Each structure stands twice: as structure tokens, then as C-alpha cells.
């Protein structure tokens, strides 16, 4: 049985990201983000971005491998322009890649950016405390 590969969603502040990029630049590293990792600046940003429609698109791309965004729009029963917009957003965030065919129609083929069948969202550990004595 083939083991499912995982795409990890992590959260990192802009300041932390700048620090890592600066360090990687000084050490002449090519990337500061491990492969098969997508980074968002906050949980709220991810929640706004990852809609149910985008998840459905990812599921169809992973399981049915559509030959074009047009065919994907038909399969998910949505307007082509909306599916194209979601695919461009998914590609911009690193979830998928879009390639153009060489034919005259210039069909765009959506594919997963990595070989993954599971997305794990690593929530940041947040410790919140409030001293009730100070409030009185």
C-alpha cells in the first residue's frame, strides 16, 4: 500500500519570515521553506483563503486529474471564471501548479504542486492568560 504524502500548512509572522530569509541569504541557502509546506501569516488568513470550494477543487485535482480548468469547472458544477480564479489563488499559495498545453486552445491544466493526498494544518500553540487580580 502506497503511503500518502502530506502537505503541511504552517503559520509564521512576517517578522519571523524576514529573519529566516535574512539568515538563509547570509548562509546562501536556496529556500527557507521546506518542500511540501505552505506558509500563511495567520490562522485567520488561512481561514479566509481556504474555502469549501477550493477544497473541492483540490479533491477533484488529486483524484480525477482534470485535463483542463474548463473540465474541472464542469465536474465541480461551477462557473468557469470562478473556478479559474480559485485555481490561480491556489497556485499563488503553492497548493497547485497550472500548466498550459501546446495546442491552439491554450488549455490550462491544474495539478497538485506536490505529490500529496493529505493536508495537515499545524496550528500555532497559543498560550493566553489573564491575571484576574490586576483587573480588580
PDB file of C-alpha atoms in Angstrom, residues 15 17 21-22 26 34 43-44 51 68 99 108 110 121 134:
ATOM      1  CA  UNK A  15       8.943  39.345  11.219  1.00  0.00           C
ATOM      2  CA  UNK A  17       9.813  35.176   7.909  1.00  0.00           C
ATOM      3  CA  UNK A  21      15.107  34.908   4.789  1.00  0.00           C
ATOM      4  CA  UNK A  22      17.925  37.147   6.012  1.00  0.00           C
ATOM      5  CA  UNK A  26      23.675  35.086   4.604  1.00  0.00           C
ATOM      6  CA  UNK A  34      10.738  23.024   3.317  1.00  0.00           C
ATOM      7  CA  UNK A  43      -4.831  31.318  11.069  1.00  0.00           C
ATOM      8  CA  UNK A  44      -7.351  33.994  10.114  1.00  0.00           C
ATOM      9  CA  UNK A  51     -12.985  27.932   1.245  1.00  0.00           C
ATOM     10  CA  UNK A  68      -8.204  21.404 -18.126  1.00  0.00           C
ATOM     11  CA  UNK A  99       0.499  24.452 -16.967  1.00  0.00           C
ATOM     12  CA  UNK A 108      -4.653  25.252 -18.682  1.00  0.00           C
ATOM     13  CA  UNK A 110      -4.275  22.165 -12.940  1.00  0.00           C
ATOM     14  CA  UNK A 121      -2.681  22.280   9.312  1.00  0.00           C
ATOM     15  CA  UNK A 134      -4.800  43.009  38.075  1.00  0.00           C
TER      16      UNK A 134
END
